[in-house]
């Protein structure tokens, strides 16, 4: 499998993102809890080093996923999880995870709880045993700024058309990930008529989730996404246990697992063609939610808006 050149994405996005993509593994977001930092030479930092050496090696050996709820002993104990995107090969997975530990140590220095997201992988660790529960922690909606061509927020028919396309695609892709893929990873494309955009979708859960738990995790993201991504021609919802993404270009490797060419029982109206990008984008900061409010999280955003 060949590597996607960094500026592949930039053809469809902006120059600013191209700059970010000049290194192969660019941070999308990082979430650091800076409440309770650890000292440089503490047992916690030793455990974190142990985590970094074992996690990426184990993950590559185990097809892109590894978690360990108990490294070291309390109070310096660490729980950690890494996950590579289901379509990337082991060398991309390894490089991305290596990068994630380097980036976190530079950018969340001495945080005892942190999560970092990339296109191809994620890393999350904490001094709390967060892997006992199935909570999809550190959820972050990533809303780019471009609306579907023909989008009209005042026209319910247009609204419903785009919302139905996105919902149908992501629901099917999420069924694929939850019930039909051993790795809990699915991709798809919806292509109904020439007048509507072709939309690509991707869903992924941690492979140790049950089918039902995976589908419920994704359903929560779809539900929230349809509300806050209203009319966006692409976007993603990041989370440590499950994540999803859609866009009007093919952003994943390989052929889509599913192709949707019609929507049964519904005659989709054709949205009016009009200019794009004339409506404002939701403010990113106000759309970040579900992060633990009681803690002082620092969220760094690396995607331009
Ligand atoms: C978790 O890490 C500890 C310490 O490195 C190791 O002893 C243990 O076997 C690991 N557990 C799993 C499930 O990999
Ligand atoms: C999580 O599981 C470990 C054993 O794997 C247990 O010792 C710990 O008490 C559990 N923590 C919570 C919060 O349930
Ligand atoms: C659960 O998903 C696996 C593939 O990940 C599939 O083989 C199995 O049939 C599914 N089970 C149910 C009950 O859907
Ligand atoms: C979408 O469907 C049309 C008609 O079937 C086809 O000509 C076109 O190549 C498809 N586009 C993509 C990107 O699959
Ligand atoms: C999957 O796509 C079909 C159209 O091919 C649609 O009728 C169905 O409702 C979708 N499934 C879900 C769960 O949305």
PDB file of C-alpha atoms in Angstrom, residues 134-234:
ATOM      1  CA  UNK A 134     -16.944   1.722  27.897  1.00  0.00           C
ATOM      2  CA  UNK A 135     -17.111   5.532  28.016  1.00  0.00           C
ATOM      3  CA  UNK A 136     -16.052   7.207  24.800  1.00  0.00           C
ATOM      4  CA  UNK A 137     -13.872   9.749  26.530  1.00  0.00           C
ATOM      5  CA  UNK A 138     -12.280  12.878  25.028  1.00  0.00           C
ATOM      6  CA  UNK A 139     -14.984  13.266  22.386  1.00  0.00           C
ATOM      7  CA  UNK A 140     -14.227  16.099  20.024  1.00  0.00           C
ATOM      8  CA  UNK A 141     -16.314  17.155  17.035  1.00  0.00           C
ATOM      9  CA  UNK A 142     -14.133  18.443  14.224  1.00  0.00           C
ATOM     10  CA  UNK A 143     -16.206  20.658  11.979  1.00  0.00           C
ATOM     11  CA  UNK A 144     -14.503  22.081   8.898  1.00  0.00           C
ATOM     12  CA  UNK A 145     -15.904  25.221   7.382  1.00  0.00           C
ATOM     13  CA  UNK A 146     -17.360  24.280   4.023  1.00  0.00           C
ATOM     14  CA  UNK A 147     -21.055  23.651   3.443  1.00  0.00           C
ATOM     15  CA  UNK A 148     -22.467  21.339   0.813  1.00  0.00           C
ATOM     16  CA  UNK A 149     -22.879  23.077  -2.494  1.00  0.00           C
ATOM     17  CA  UNK A 150     -26.569  23.939  -2.665  1.00  0.00           C
ATOM     18  CA  UNK A 151     -26.934  24.075   1.109  1.00  0.00           C
ATOM     19  CA  UNK A 152     -29.725  26.330   2.310  1.00  0.00           C
ATOM     20  CA  UNK A 153     -30.363  26.362   6.054  1.00  0.00           C
ATOM     21  CA  UNK A 154     -33.758  27.984   5.581  1.00  0.00           C
ATOM     22  CA  UNK A 155     -35.040  25.253   3.259  1.00  0.00           C
ATOM     23  CA  UNK A 156     -36.200  22.164   5.162  1.00  0.00           C
ATOM     24  CA  UNK A 157     -36.212  20.002   2.038  1.00  0.00           C
ATOM     25  CA  UNK A 158     -32.582  20.783   1.296  1.00  0.00           C
ATOM     26  CA  UNK A 159     -31.695  20.271   4.942  1.00  0.00           C
ATOM     27  CA  UNK A 160     -33.427  16.904   5.062  1.00  0.00           C
ATOM     28  CA  UNK A 161     -31.799  15.773   1.845  1.00  0.00           C
ATOM     29  CA  UNK A 162     -28.251  16.278   3.086  1.00  0.00           C
ATOM     30  CA  UNK A 163     -29.072  15.017   6.535  1.00  0.00           C
ATOM     31  CA  UNK A 164     -30.624  11.839   5.061  1.00  0.00           C
ATOM     32  CA  UNK A 165     -27.572  11.249   2.873  1.00  0.00           C
ATOM     33  CA  UNK A 166     -25.146  11.598   5.783  1.00  0.00           C
ATOM     34  CA  UNK A 167     -27.323   9.616   8.187  1.00  0.00           C
ATOM     35  CA  UNK A 168     -27.912   6.761   5.721  1.00  0.00           C
ATOM     36  CA  UNK A 169     -24.224   6.539   4.922  1.00  0.00           C
ATOM     37  CA  UNK A 170     -22.950   6.710   8.501  1.00  0.00           C
ATOM     38  CA  UNK A 171     -25.618   4.331   9.817  1.00  0.00           C
ATOM     39  CA  UNK A 172     -24.742   1.723   7.210  1.00  0.00           C
ATOM     40  CA  UNK A 173     -20.994   2.171   7.709  1.00  0.00           C
ATOM     41  CA  UNK A 174     -21.485   1.895  11.468  1.00  0.00           C
ATOM     42  CA  UNK A 175     -23.505  -1.327  11.030  1.00  0.00           C
ATOM     43  CA  UNK A 176     -20.628  -2.599   8.933  1.00  0.00           C
ATOM     44  CA  UNK A 177     -18.063  -1.696  11.602  1.00  0.00           C
ATOM     45  CA  UNK A 178     -20.135  -3.087  14.477  1.00  0.00           C
ATOM     46  CA  UNK A 179     -21.556  -6.305  13.004  1.00  0.00           C
ATOM     47  CA  UNK A 180     -19.508  -7.298   9.983  1.00  0.00           C
ATOM     48  CA  UNK A 181     -15.900  -6.417  10.665  1.00  0.00           C
ATOM     49  CA  UNK A 182     -13.595  -8.313  12.964  1.00  0.00           C
ATOM     50  CA  UNK A 183     -11.632  -5.105  13.572  1.00  0.00           C
ATOM     51  CA  UNK A 184     -14.759  -2.987  14.068  1.00  0.00           C
ATOM     52  CA  UNK A 185     -13.780  -0.840  11.114  1.00  0.00           C
ATOM     53  CA  UNK A 186     -15.978   0.074   8.152  1.00  0.00           C
ATOM     54  CA  UNK A 187     -15.923   2.364   5.130  1.00  0.00           C
ATOM     55  CA  UNK A 188     -18.561   3.272   2.587  1.00  0.00           C
ATOM     56  CA  UNK A 189     -19.725   5.597  -0.154  1.00  0.00           C
ATOM     57  CA  UNK A 190     -23.144   6.953  -1.054  1.00  0.00           C
ATOM     58  CA  UNK A 191     -23.765   7.999  -4.632  1.00  0.00           C
ATOM     59  CA  UNK A 192     -27.446   8.485  -5.378  1.00  0.00           C
ATOM     60  CA  UNK A 193     -27.743  10.824  -8.345  1.00  0.00           C
ATOM     61  CA  UNK A 194     -25.464  13.132 -10.289  1.00  0.00           C
ATOM     62  CA  UNK A 195     -27.078  16.180  -8.681  1.00  0.00           C
ATOM     63  CA  UNK A 196     -26.140  15.134  -5.160  1.00  0.00           C
ATOM     64  CA  UNK A 197     -22.592  14.929  -3.845  1.00  0.00           C
ATOM     65  CA  UNK A 198     -20.833  11.567  -3.547  1.00  0.00           C
ATOM     66  CA  UNK A 199     -20.064  11.188   0.165  1.00  0.00           C
ATOM     67  CA  UNK A 200     -17.514   8.851   1.748  1.00  0.00           C
ATOM     68  CA  UNK A 201     -17.779   7.596   5.321  1.00  0.00           C
ATOM     69  CA  UNK A 202     -15.696   5.750   7.904  1.00  0.00           C
ATOM     70  CA  UNK A 203     -16.537   4.293  11.338  1.00  0.00           C
ATOM     71  CA  UNK A 204     -14.292   2.586  13.855  1.00  0.00           C
ATOM     72  CA  UNK A 205     -14.531   1.206  17.389  1.00  0.00           C
ATOM     73  CA  UNK A 206     -11.901  -0.368  19.594  1.00  0.00           C
ATOM     74  CA  UNK A 207     -11.840  -4.044  18.566  1.00  0.00           C
ATOM     75  CA  UNK A 208     -12.521  -5.293  22.095  1.00  0.00           C
ATOM     76  CA  UNK A 209     -15.992  -3.746  22.162  1.00  0.00           C
ATOM     77  CA  UNK A 210     -18.906  -6.110  21.658  1.00  0.00           C
ATOM     78  CA  UNK A 211     -20.941  -5.571  18.477  1.00  0.00           C
ATOM     79  CA  UNK A 212     -23.757  -3.930  20.430  1.00  0.00           C
ATOM     80  CA  UNK A 213     -21.480  -1.683  22.470  1.00  0.00           C
ATOM     81  CA  UNK A 214     -19.686  -0.591  19.300  1.00  0.00           C
ATOM     82  CA  UNK A 215     -22.927   0.244  17.503  1.00  0.00           C
ATOM     83  CA  UNK A 216     -24.243   2.188  20.518  1.00  0.00           C
ATOM     84  CA  UNK A 217     -20.974   4.146  20.757  1.00  0.00           C
ATOM     85  CA  UNK A 218     -21.237   5.087  17.065  1.00  0.00           C
ATOM     86  CA  UNK A 219     -24.938   5.877  17.289  1.00  0.00           C
ATOM     87  CA  UNK A 220     -24.195   8.473  19.945  1.00  0.00           C
ATOM     88  CA  UNK A 221     -21.734  10.161  17.595  1.00  0.00           C
ATOM     89  CA  UNK A 222     -24.094  10.026  14.607  1.00  0.00           C
ATOM     90  CA  UNK A 223     -26.862  11.572  16.671  1.00  0.00           C
ATOM     91  CA  UNK A 224     -24.707  14.468  17.828  1.00  0.00           C
ATOM     92  CA  UNK A 225     -23.023  14.854  14.475  1.00  0.00           C
ATOM     93  CA  UNK A 226     -26.291  15.288  12.590  1.00  0.00           C
ATOM     94  CA  UNK A 227     -27.137  18.163  14.903  1.00  0.00           C
ATOM     95  CA  UNK A 228     -23.883  20.073  14.966  1.00  0.00           C
ATOM     96  CA  UNK A 229     -22.599  19.242  11.470  1.00  0.00           C
ATOM     97  CA  UNK A 230     -25.744  20.560   9.835  1.00  0.00           C
ATOM     98  CA  UNK A 231     -24.959  21.043   6.134  1.00  0.00           C
ATOM     99  CA  UNK A 232     -21.208  20.508   6.455  1.00  0.00           C
ATOM    100  CA  UNK A 233     -19.779  18.682   3.464  1.00  0.00           C
ATOM    101  CA  UNK A 234     -17.398  16.815   5.750  1.00  0.00           C
TER     102      UNK A 234
END
